[in-house]
Amino acid sequence: MRAITVMYDSLNRKYLPNYGDNLSIMPNFRRLAERTVTFDNFYVGSLPCIPARRELHTGRYNFLHRCWGPLEPFDDSIASMLGKNGIYTHCVTDHAHYWQEGGSTYHTKFASCEMIRGQEGDFWKGEAKGFKENIDLHRQDEVNRKYMQGEENHPHVKTCQAGLEFLEKNYQEDNWYLHIEYFDPHEPYFVPDKYKKMYTDKEQPFDWPFYGEVSEDSEEVNEARTNYRAVLSMIDAYFGKILDFMDEHDMWKDTMLIVNTDHGYMLGEHGFFGKNYMPNYDQIVHTPFFIWNPAIGCAGERRSQLCQTIDIAPTILDYFGIAPTSDMKGRSLFPVLKNEETIHDYILFGYFGKHVNITDGRYVYMRAGREEKDCLNNYTIVPLHMFEPFSVEELQAADVEMVKDFGFTKGIPVMKIPASGATSPNNSCYQYEEHMKYGDLLFDLKNDPDQNTSVTDKEVEERMLQAMQELMEENEAPQELYDRIGLKMR
């Protein structure tokens, strides 16, 4: 048995032809819809990038217990589990967060991993001129782009080639899992000009929006959207090469394929760019998902059942006949494929330290913090942020302690470290005012799919709160999270 996952970063479903967009030029994603089952109600779990990847490995939420950080020693990684059961695992990726401190234990779980350098501000090529500080992603990106001129030198292209190389060497072998992971279409929108010219002959210089409220004029917003679509057309072209290989070697008969993303991205909707700094609107959390299981079939069909990122790990294990661990809270998607079964009535999602969110597929309820003074704790034994370890001051705090509060740590005591800091995943917590200023929000997706107006419905809110509490209990949320959003732990 063989399986391939193709994962993108920041893929907004509303820009894909598979979900109704008619502007993005993506013929190979149209082919994908004919070959797979398209999911219409697939959601994130934990945000942003690395918290989502922890879920992909472990099948359980990250955001309830810690911020951005590596896999913990007690985490069950499906890459490790597959290897222990005789399944060869290989990763090819240009996702630079894996060779930063906060993502440093993910790629090592695979039997082998080929890493392509240069995306975003990857600390790759060295140039002393103009240096001011260690972490300057924009300066580093300018340096890196000098070494990526010509489409053949683009990290996305090299990643695709590395994936195809693995397939060429191994398509006749059995018992392997290939994970192809791209940084694109994450900003900056660095893409060969030919893809931009598919949309316009005008210069489009605005290719790196800052996260937060839009301050740019409408012309720049349109430039960002055009550049985003240009990247989508590039990823489509190279994804087509994966589909071609599967066609040419008749791999659809015995190879599972999953195509997904970690989260979406806002391109001016609701007056925002990016993610992290705004409520969890549909553009960020409601994500594209496609799957083909040769044992089940159903090519060209769609599913409307509620599913999310934590379900991917149990699904891959199920395909290879491996039971999930008791700590995995996600569920295999195969009953959804076979019989259109409901596997979730409700799901949670969110960022550490911001709104706690829940949806039943019709309503989305976002619960804000009640007390600015209340703060969360990071629970970890690998205290790393995005770019650096937890500071000496964080670890010297008087109220840092070792606790055994959670079953999923397998009896291992973890550090309980007070979380505070700026609204950025490389710091330990998200500032309260960045979500408290929006308050609680309730959206009716059936009558208001664009989430233009928060509604007031006490009956729905109470139902969602009860379900939220039950899911928090099931996932061992800490006491202080209940306190923060005004719930009681039963």
Short mmCIF file of C-alpha atoms in Angstrom, two decimals:
data_model
loop_
_atom_site.label_atom_id
_atom_site.label_comp_id
_atom_site.label_asym_id
_atom_site.label_seq_id
_atom_site.Cartn_x
_atom_site.Cartn_y
_atom_site.Cartn_z
CA MET A 1 0.00 0.00 0.00
CA ARG A 2 1.19 3.50 -0.84
CA ALA A 3 -0.02 6.95 0.15
CA ILE A 4 0.82 10.50 -0.97
CA THR A 5 -0.10 13.71 0.80
CA VAL A 6 0.36 17.01 -1.00
CA MET A 7 0.12 19.93 1.41
CA TYR A 8 0.12 23.66 0.72
CA ASP A 9 0.38 26.61 3.09
CA SER A 10 -2.25 29.39 3.17
CA LEU A 11 -4.48 27.94 0.45
CA ASN A 12 -7.73 29.92 0.43
CA ARG A 13 -10.60 27.68 -0.79
CA LYS A 14 -12.53 30.69 -2.07
CA TYR A 15 -9.86 31.21 -4.76
CA LEU A 16 -10.10 27.65 -6.10
CA PRO A 17 -12.29 26.59 -9.04
CA ASN A 18 -13.26 23.51 -7.01
CA TYR A 19 -15.21 25.83 -4.68
CA GLY A 20 -16.75 28.15 -7.23
CA ASP A 21 -14.02 30.60 -8.21
CA ASN A 22 -13.91 31.42 -11.92
CA LEU A 23 -10.86 33.71 -12.02
CA SER A 24 -7.97 31.51 -10.85
CA ILE A 25 -6.50 29.58 -13.77
CA MET A 26 -6.07 26.10 -12.29
CA PRO A 27 -6.92 23.33 -14.79
CA ASN A 28 -5.13 20.66 -12.78
CA PHE A 29 -7.16 21.35 -9.66
CA ARG A 30 -10.19 20.84 -11.86
CA ARG A 31 -8.68 17.46 -12.79
CA LEU A 32 -8.18 16.77 -9.11
CA ALA A 33 -11.91 17.16 -8.49
CA GLU A 34 -12.60 14.47 -11.10
CA ARG A 35 -10.16 12.05 -9.44
CA THR A 36 -10.98 12.54 -5.76
CA VAL A 37 -13.71 13.30 -3.26
CA THR A 38 -14.02 17.02 -2.49
CA PHE A 39 -14.90 17.99 1.08
CA ASP A 40 -17.12 21.05 1.49
CA ASN A 41 -17.08 21.33 5.29
CA PHE A 42 -13.44 20.81 6.22
CA TYR A 43 -11.94 23.03 8.93
CA VAL A 44 -8.67 23.77 10.63
CA GLY A 45 -8.00 22.84 14.24
CA SER A 46 -5.05 24.80 15.62
CA LEU A 47 -3.50 27.83 13.99
CA PRO A 48 -1.16 28.96 12.49
CA CYS A 49 1.47 26.93 10.60
CA ILE A 50 3.36 24.84 13.16
CA PRO A 51 0.40 24.27 15.52
CA ALA A 52 -1.44 22.88 12.50
CA ARG A 53 1.46 20.56 11.74
CA ARG A 54 1.50 19.23 15.26
CA GLU A 55 -2.10 18.20 14.67
CA LEU A 56 -1.18 16.55 11.38
CA HIS A 57 1.27 14.34 13.24
CA THR A 58 -0.70 13.71 16.42
CA GLY A 59 -4.40 13.87 15.55
CA ARG A 60 -5.12 16.11 18.54
CA TYR A 61 -5.52 19.83 19.20
CA ASN A 62 -2.49 21.98 19.96
CA PHE A 63 -4.06 25.37 20.73
CA LEU A 64 -5.60 24.44 24.08
CA HIS A 65 -2.25 23.81 25.76
CA ARG A 66 0.57 25.70 24.13
CA CYS A 67 1.57 28.20 21.48
CA TRP A 68 3.83 27.60 18.48
CA GLY A 69 6.36 24.89 19.21
CA PRO A 70 7.88 21.53 18.32
CA LEU A 71 6.55 18.03 18.73
CA GLU A 72 6.87 16.95 22.34
CA PRO A 73 8.55 13.68 23.42
CA PHE A 74 5.16 12.32 24.52
CA ASP A 75 3.46 13.14 21.20
CA ASP A 76 2.40 10.29 18.92
CA SER A 77 3.68 11.12 15.43
CA ILE A 78 2.11 9.14 12.61
CA ALA A 79 5.41 9.33 10.70
CA SER A 80 7.10 7.46 13.56
CA MET A 81 4.18 5.07 13.95
CA LEU A 82 4.23 4.18 10.27
CA GLY A 83 7.95 3.51 10.39
CA LYS A 84 7.57 1.20 13.38
CA ASN A 85 4.99 -0.75 11.40
CA GLY A 86 7.20 -1.29 8.36
CA ILE A 87 6.00 1.65 6.25
CA TYR A 88 8.78 3.75 4.72
CA THR A 89 8.14 7.48 5.14
CA HIS A 90 9.70 10.27 3.11
CA CYS A 91 9.15 14.04 3.23
CA VAL A 92 10.10 16.65 0.65
CA THR A 93 9.50 20.26 1.65
CA ASP A 94 10.52 23.87 1.20
CA HIS A 95 8.74 24.95 4.39
CA ALA A 96 11.37 26.99 6.24
CA HIS A 97 9.71 26.72 9.66
CA TYR A 98 11.08 23.19 9.92
CA TRP A 99 14.64 24.41 10.25
CA GLN A 100 13.77 27.09 12.76
CA GLU A 101 13.81 26.19 16.44
CA GLY A 102 10.06 25.98 16.94
CA GLY A 103 9.57 23.41 14.17
CA SER A 104 12.73 21.42 14.64
CA THR A 105 11.29 18.04 15.64
CA TYR A 106 8.83 17.40 12.81
CA HIS A 107 10.84 16.41 9.74
CA THR A 108 13.05 14.17 11.87
CA LYS A 109 10.14 11.76 12.41
CA PHE A 110 10.30 10.65 8.78
CA ALA A 111 12.68 7.92 7.65
CA SER A 112 14.16 10.48 5.26
CA CYS A 113 13.54 14.11 4.41
CA GLU A 114 14.75 16.30 1.55
CA MET A 115 14.66 19.98 2.43
CA ILE A 116 14.65 22.77 -0.17
CA ARG A 117 15.92 26.16 0.99
CA GLY A 118 15.04 29.78 0.28
CA GLN A 119 11.34 30.47 0.87
CA GLU A 120 10.21 33.69 2.58
CA GLY A 121 12.94 34.90 4.96
CA ASP A 122 14.65 31.51 5.29
CA PHE A 123 18.07 32.10 6.87
CA TRP A 124 19.80 30.65 3.87
CA LYS A 125 22.28 32.67 1.81
CA GLY A 126 24.75 34.88 3.67
CA GLU A 127 25.28 38.56 2.86
CA ALA A 128 26.72 40.92 5.47
CA LYS A 129 25.93 44.16 3.64
CA GLY A 130 22.97 45.93 5.20
CA PHE A 131 22.80 43.68 8.26
CA LYS A 132 21.09 45.19 11.34
CA GLU A 133 19.51 42.33 13.28
CA ASN A 134 19.28 38.54 13.20
CA ILE A 135 15.58 38.19 12.44
CA ASP A 136 14.83 40.40 9.44
CA LEU A 137 12.74 38.30 7.08
CA HIS A 138 12.31 41.00 4.45
CA ARG A 139 16.04 41.66 4.14
CA GLN A 140 16.79 37.93 4.05
CA ASP A 141 14.14 37.40 1.39
CA GLU A 142 15.81 40.03 -0.81
CA VAL A 143 19.08 38.14 -0.45
CA ASN A 144 17.52 34.76 -1.16
CA ARG A 145 15.74 35.88 -4.32
CA LYS A 146 19.09 36.63 -5.97
CA TYR A 147 19.77 32.89 -5.94
CA MET A 148 16.37 31.82 -7.21
CA GLN A 149 16.21 33.57 -10.57
CA GLY A 150 14.90 31.33 -13.32
CA GLU A 151 11.92 29.09 -12.76
CA GLU A 152 14.12 26.01 -12.41
CA ASN A 153 15.67 27.52 -9.28
CA HIS A 154 12.39 28.32 -7.54
CA PRO A 155 11.97 26.32 -4.29
CA HIS A 156 8.49 25.19 -5.32
CA VAL A 157 9.84 23.73 -8.54
CA LYS A 158 12.67 21.97 -6.73
CA THR A 159 10.25 20.53 -4.19
CA CYS A 160 8.04 19.13 -6.92
CA GLN A 161 11.07 17.65 -8.68
CA ALA A 162 12.20 16.01 -5.43
CA GLY A 163 8.76 14.47 -5.01
CA LEU A 164 8.75 13.19 -8.57
CA GLU A 165 12.22 11.75 -8.06
CA PHE A 166 10.97 9.73 -5.10
CA LEU A 167 8.00 8.50 -7.12
CA GLU A 168 10.20 7.51 -10.06
CA LYS A 169 12.46 5.47 -7.79
CA ASN A 170 9.71 3.89 -5.72
CA TYR A 171 6.44 3.64 -7.63
CA GLN A 172 6.97 -0.09 -8.13
CA GLU A 173 7.72 -0.63 -4.45
CA ASP A 174 5.16 -1.24 -1.74
CA ASN A 175 4.54 0.06 1.79
CA TRP A 176 5.56 3.71 1.65
CA TYR A 177 4.17 7.12 2.48
CA LEU A 178 5.32 10.28 0.66
CA HIS A 179 4.60 13.72 2.11
CA ILE A 180 5.12 16.58 -0.37
CA GLU A 181 4.81 19.88 1.44
CA TYR A 182 4.99 23.29 -0.19
CA PHE A 183 5.35 26.71 1.43
CA ASP A 184 3.37 28.29 -1.42
CA PRO A 185 0.98 30.05 -1.77
CA HIS A 186 2.13 31.61 1.53
CA GLU A 187 3.33 35.17 1.16
CA PRO A 188 5.54 36.68 -0.22
CA TYR A 189 4.13 35.97 -3.67
CA PHE A 190 7.44 35.27 -5.36
CA VAL A 191 6.54 33.77 -8.71
CA PRO A 192 7.98 33.80 -12.26
CA ASP A 193 6.54 36.58 -14.42
CA LYS A 194 4.89 34.20 -16.85
CA TYR A 195 2.32 33.28 -14.22
CA LYS A 196 1.54 36.92 -13.49
CA LYS A 197 1.07 37.53 -17.23
CA MET A 198 -1.70 34.94 -17.20
CA TYR A 199 -3.71 37.65 -15.42
CA THR A 200 -2.27 41.02 -16.45
CA ASP A 201 0.52 42.73 -18.35
CA LYS A 202 0.74 45.49 -15.74
CA GLU A 203 3.44 45.53 -13.09
CA GLN A 204 2.22 44.06 -9.80
CA PRO A 205 4.84 45.03 -7.20
CA PHE A 206 2.77 44.49 -4.04
CA ASP A 207 3.55 40.87 -3.21
CA TRP A 208 3.97 40.82 0.58
CA PRO A 209 1.00 42.08 2.60
CA PHE A 210 1.50 42.75 6.30
CA TYR A 211 -0.83 40.96 8.70
CA GLY A 212 -3.60 43.09 10.15
CA GLU A 213 -6.05 45.75 9.06
CA VAL A 214 -5.72 46.85 5.44
CA SER A 215 -4.15 50.28 5.11
CA GLU A 216 -3.38 49.97 1.40
CA ASP A 217 -5.56 51.42 -1.33
CA SER A 218 -7.82 49.29 -3.51
CA GLU A 219 -5.24 49.11 -6.29
CA GLU A 220 -2.69 47.50 -3.97
CA VAL A 221 -5.30 45.10 -2.62
CA ASN A 222 -6.04 44.03 -6.19
CA GLU A 223 -2.30 43.64 -6.85
CA ALA A 224 -2.01 41.32 -3.86
CA ARG A 225 -4.95 39.26 -5.08
CA THR A 226 -3.53 39.05 -8.59
CA ASN A 227 -0.15 37.97 -7.29
CA TYR A 228 -1.82 35.37 -5.08
CA ARG A 229 -3.67 33.97 -8.09
CA ALA A 230 -0.40 33.91 -10.04
CA VAL A 231 1.12 31.69 -7.34
CA LEU A 232 -1.97 29.49 -7.48
CA SER A 233 -1.44 29.03 -11.21
CA MET A 234 2.18 28.02 -10.61
CA ILE A 235 1.30 25.49 -7.94
CA ASP A 236 -1.40 24.15 -10.24
CA ALA A 237 1.09 23.67 -13.07
CA TYR A 238 3.45 21.65 -10.89
CA PHE A 239 0.67 19.74 -9.18
CA GLY A 240 -0.32 18.64 -12.66
CA LYS A 241 3.02 16.84 -12.93
CA ILE A 242 2.10 14.74 -9.88
CA LEU A 243 -1.26 13.89 -11.44
CA ASP A 244 0.45 13.06 -14.74
CA PHE A 245 2.82 10.66 -13.00
CA MET A 246 -0.05 8.91 -11.24
CA ASP A 247 -1.90 8.63 -14.55
CA GLU A 248 1.10 7.33 -16.48
CA HIS A 249 1.91 4.66 -13.90
CA ASP A 250 -1.68 3.68 -13.09
CA MET A 251 -1.18 4.56 -9.43
CA TRP A 252 -4.84 5.38 -8.79
CA LYS A 253 -5.57 1.66 -8.39
CA ASP A 254 -3.42 1.23 -5.28
CA THR A 255 -2.28 4.63 -3.96
CA MET A 256 -4.15 6.96 -1.64
CA LEU A 257 -3.89 10.69 -2.35
CA ILE A 258 -4.70 13.52 0.06
CA VAL A 259 -4.44 17.21 -0.86
CA ASN A 260 -4.84 19.76 1.93
CA THR A 261 -3.60 22.96 3.53
CA ASP A 262 -2.83 24.14 7.06
CA HIS A 263 -5.13 27.20 6.91
CA GLY A 264 -6.40 29.87 4.55
CA TYR A 265 -5.54 33.53 4.18
CA MET A 266 -7.35 36.87 4.01
CA LEU A 267 -6.80 39.15 1.03
CA GLY A 268 -8.75 42.25 2.00
CA GLU A 269 -11.97 40.52 3.05
CA HIS A 270 -13.48 42.15 6.16
CA GLY A 271 -10.72 44.75 5.83
CA PHE A 272 -7.85 42.41 6.75
CA PHE A 273 -4.72 40.88 5.28
CA GLY A 274 -3.26 37.60 6.44
CA LYS A 275 -4.16 35.72 9.62
CA ASN A 276 -3.44 35.82 13.40
CA TYR A 277 -4.71 39.35 14.10
CA MET A 278 -8.40 39.13 13.31
CA PRO A 279 -11.38 36.91 14.15
CA ASN A 280 -11.31 33.44 12.63
CA TYR A 281 -13.25 34.21 9.50
CA ASP A 282 -14.17 31.60 6.92
CA GLN A 283 -11.29 32.58 4.61
CA ILE A 284 -8.82 31.41 7.28
CA VAL A 285 -10.45 28.38 8.90
CA HIS A 286 -12.70 26.75 6.29
CA THR A 287 -10.19 24.94 4.13
CA PRO A 288 -10.04 22.88 0.92
CA PHE A 289 -9.61 19.13 1.25
CA PHE A 290 -9.47 16.30 -1.30
CA ILE A 291 -8.97 12.57 -0.83
CA TRP A 292 -8.78 9.45 -2.98
CA ASN A 293 -8.83 5.99 -1.41
CA PRO A 294 -8.59 3.29 -4.10
CA ALA A 295 -10.38 0.78 -1.87
CA ILE A 296 -13.44 3.04 -1.62
CA GLY A 297 -13.49 5.03 -4.86
CA CYS A 298 -16.20 7.70 -5.24
CA ALA A 299 -14.14 9.83 -7.64
CA GLY A 300 -15.79 13.08 -8.62
CA GLU A 301 -18.10 13.13 -5.60
CA ARG A 302 -18.45 15.64 -2.77
CA ARG A 303 -19.02 15.30 0.96
CA SER A 304 -20.70 17.83 3.23
CA GLN A 305 -19.93 16.21 6.60
CA LEU A 306 -18.03 18.24 9.20
CA CYS A 307 -14.35 17.23 9.37
CA GLN A 308 -11.03 18.86 10.29
CA THR A 309 -7.24 18.66 10.43
CA ILE A 310 -7.07 16.30 13.43
CA ASP A 311 -8.83 13.67 11.28
CA ILE A 312 -5.97 13.37 8.78
CA ALA A 313 -3.58 11.39 11.00
CA PRO A 314 -6.16 8.70 11.97
CA THR A 315 -7.17 8.46 8.30
CA ILE A 316 -3.61 7.72 7.15
CA LEU A 317 -3.16 5.17 9.93
CA ASP A 318 -6.47 3.54 9.00
CA TYR A 319 -5.37 3.22 5.39
CA PHE A 320 -2.31 1.24 6.47
CA GLY A 321 -4.28 -0.85 8.95
CA ILE A 322 -2.75 0.74 12.05
CA ALA A 323 -4.89 1.62 15.05
CA PRO A 324 -4.74 5.20 16.33
CA THR A 325 -3.49 5.79 19.85
CA SER A 326 -5.89 6.60 22.67
CA ASP A 327 -4.55 10.19 22.70
CA MET A 328 -5.67 10.86 19.12
CA LYS A 329 -9.01 12.65 19.13
CA GLY A 330 -9.45 12.86 15.37
CA ARG A 331 -11.36 10.18 13.48
CA SER A 332 -10.82 8.33 10.23
CA LEU A 333 -12.54 9.90 7.25
CA PHE A 334 -13.29 6.58 5.58
CA PRO A 335 -16.82 6.24 7.06
CA VAL A 336 -17.55 9.64 5.53
CA LEU A 337 -16.28 8.42 2.16
CA LYS A 338 -18.06 5.06 2.26
CA ASN A 339 -21.40 5.86 3.79
CA GLU A 340 -21.48 9.64 4.24
CA GLU A 341 -21.49 9.10 8.00
CA THR A 342 -21.28 12.01 10.42
CA ILE A 343 -18.12 11.74 12.50
CA HIS A 344 -18.36 15.12 14.27
CA ASP A 345 -21.41 17.03 15.44
CA TYR A 346 -19.18 19.91 16.53
CA ILE A 347 -15.51 20.82 16.19
CA LEU A 348 -13.24 23.27 17.98
CA PHE A 349 -10.62 25.48 16.35
CA GLY A 350 -8.49 28.47 17.18
CA TYR A 351 -5.20 30.09 18.14
CA PHE A 352 -3.56 29.76 21.53
CA GLY A 353 -4.62 32.81 23.54
CA LYS A 354 -7.35 34.13 21.25
CA HIS A 355 -10.98 33.25 20.61
CA VAL A 356 -12.03 29.68 21.31
CA ASN A 357 -14.21 28.78 18.32
CA ILE A 358 -16.75 26.09 17.61
CA THR A 359 -18.90 25.16 14.63
CA ASP A 360 -21.60 22.63 13.85
CA GLY A 361 -21.29 23.36 10.12
CA ARG A 362 -24.18 25.85 10.15
CA TYR A 363 -23.19 28.25 12.92
CA VAL A 364 -19.75 29.47 13.94
CA TYR A 365 -19.42 30.76 17.49
CA MET A 366 -16.31 32.66 18.59
CA ARG A 367 -15.88 33.00 22.36
CA ALA A 368 -13.64 35.85 23.53
CA GLY A 369 -11.78 36.23 26.79
CA ARG A 370 -13.59 37.83 29.72
CA GLU A 371 -10.75 39.09 31.88
CA GLU A 372 -7.72 40.94 30.59
CA LYS A 373 -5.78 39.99 33.73
CA ASP A 374 -6.27 36.26 33.20
CA CYS A 375 -3.51 34.62 31.20
CA LEU A 376 -2.83 31.15 29.96
CA ASN A 377 0.10 28.82 30.50
CA ASN A 378 2.25 26.96 28.02
CA TYR A 379 2.53 23.26 28.90
CA THR A 380 5.72 21.86 27.42
CA ILE A 381 8.97 20.04 28.05
CA VAL A 382 10.53 21.45 24.89
CA PRO A 383 10.26 25.22 25.54
CA LEU A 384 10.92 26.68 22.09
CA HIS A 385 9.26 29.59 20.29
CA MET A 386 9.40 30.11 16.52
CA PHE A 387 12.94 31.45 16.27
CA GLU A 388 14.41 30.98 19.74
CA PRO A 389 14.00 29.17 23.05
CA PHE A 390 11.77 30.52 25.78
CA SER A 391 13.67 33.38 27.37
CA VAL A 392 15.62 33.09 30.60
CA GLU A 393 13.09 35.47 32.15
CA GLU A 394 10.17 33.25 31.14
CA LEU A 395 11.83 30.19 32.62
CA GLN A 396 12.91 32.03 35.78
CA ALA A 397 9.38 33.18 36.61
CA ALA A 398 8.41 32.38 40.17
CA ASP A 399 5.26 30.52 39.18
CA VAL A 400 6.91 28.13 36.68
CA GLU A 401 6.30 24.61 37.94
CA MET A 402 6.25 20.98 36.85
CA VAL A 403 2.77 19.44 36.66
CA LYS A 404 1.14 16.12 35.77
CA ASP A 405 -2.27 17.49 34.81
CA PHE A 406 -2.89 15.75 31.47
CA GLY A 407 -3.32 12.16 30.39
CA PHE A 408 -1.87 12.72 26.92
CA THR A 409 1.61 13.42 28.38
CA LYS A 410 1.73 9.71 29.35
CA GLY A 411 2.61 10.41 32.96
CA ILE A 412 5.45 12.74 32.05
CA PRO A 413 5.50 15.98 34.07
CA VAL A 414 5.49 19.11 31.91
CA MET A 415 6.54 22.67 32.57
CA LYS A 416 3.70 25.07 33.31
CA ILE A 417 5.00 28.42 32.05
CA PRO A 418 2.94 31.63 32.26
CA ALA A 419 2.27 32.93 28.76
CA SER A 420 2.52 36.57 27.81
CA GLY A 421 3.78 38.63 24.92
CA ALA A 422 2.90 40.22 21.64
CA THR A 423 0.44 38.95 19.06
CA SER A 424 2.89 36.87 17.10
CA PRO A 425 3.49 33.13 16.95
CA ASN A 426 7.17 33.59 17.83
CA ASN A 427 6.11 34.86 21.25
CA SER A 428 4.42 32.91 23.97
CA CYS A 429 0.89 34.30 23.99
CA TYR A 430 -1.47 36.52 22.07
CA GLN A 431 -2.40 39.90 23.55
CA TYR A 432 -5.87 39.97 24.99
CA GLU A 433 -6.96 43.20 23.39
CA GLU A 434 -6.36 41.70 19.94
CA HIS A 435 -9.32 39.38 20.40
CA MET A 436 -11.22 40.96 23.30
CA LYS A 437 -11.96 44.06 21.23
CA TYR A 438 -14.08 41.96 18.87
CA GLY A 439 -16.06 40.27 21.67
CA ASP A 440 -18.15 37.15 21.14
CA LEU A 441 -19.28 36.56 17.56
CA LEU A 442 -21.97 34.25 16.19
CA PHE A 443 -22.42 33.73 12.46
CA ASP A 444 -25.15 31.87 10.60
CA LEU A 445 -23.34 30.44 7.56
CA LYS A 446 -26.56 29.32 5.89
CA ASN A 447 -28.08 32.80 5.73
CA ASP A 448 -24.83 34.79 5.86
CA PRO A 449 -22.05 32.73 4.25
CA ASP A 450 -19.78 35.77 3.97
CA GLN A 451 -20.08 36.43 7.72
CA ASN A 452 -21.07 40.05 7.30
CA THR A 453 -23.20 40.32 10.43
CA SER A 454 -22.90 38.67 13.82
CA VAL A 455 -26.32 37.50 14.99
CA THR A 456 -27.90 37.30 18.45
CA ASP A 457 -29.53 33.97 19.23
CA LYS A 458 -29.37 32.95 22.89
CA GLU A 459 -30.63 29.44 22.24
CA VAL A 460 -27.95 28.75 19.63
CA GLU A 461 -25.27 30.38 21.78
CA GLU A 462 -26.15 28.22 24.78
CA ARG A 463 -26.11 25.09 22.64
CA MET A 464 -22.71 25.99 21.21
CA LEU A 465 -21.34 26.80 24.67
CA GLN A 466 -22.45 23.42 26.01
CA ALA A 467 -20.80 21.64 23.09
CA MET A 468 -17.67 23.77 23.53
CA GLN A 469 -17.42 22.79 27.17
CA GLU A 470 -17.85 19.10 26.34
CA LEU A 471 -15.13 19.19 23.69
CA MET A 472 -12.78 21.12 25.97
CA GLU A 473 -13.28 18.48 28.65
CA GLU A 474 -12.73 15.67 26.17
CA ASN A 475 -9.48 17.31 25.08
CA GLU A 476 -8.26 18.08 28.63
CA ALA A 477 -8.27 21.86 28.37
CA PRO A 478 -6.61 23.46 31.42
CA GLN A 479 -8.60 25.19 34.15
CA GLU A 480 -7.36 28.66 33.26
CA LEU A 481 -8.79 28.44 29.75
CA TYR A 482 -12.28 27.89 31.17
CA ASP A 483 -11.75 30.85 33.50
CA ARG A 484 -10.57 33.04 30.67
CA ILE A 485 -13.64 32.55 28.48
CA GLY A 486 -16.13 32.46 31.35
CA LEU A 487 -16.96 28.75 31.52
CA LYS A 488 -16.89 26.41 34.49
CA MET A 489 -15.01 23.15 34.50
CA ARG A 490 -17.40 20.42 35.59
#
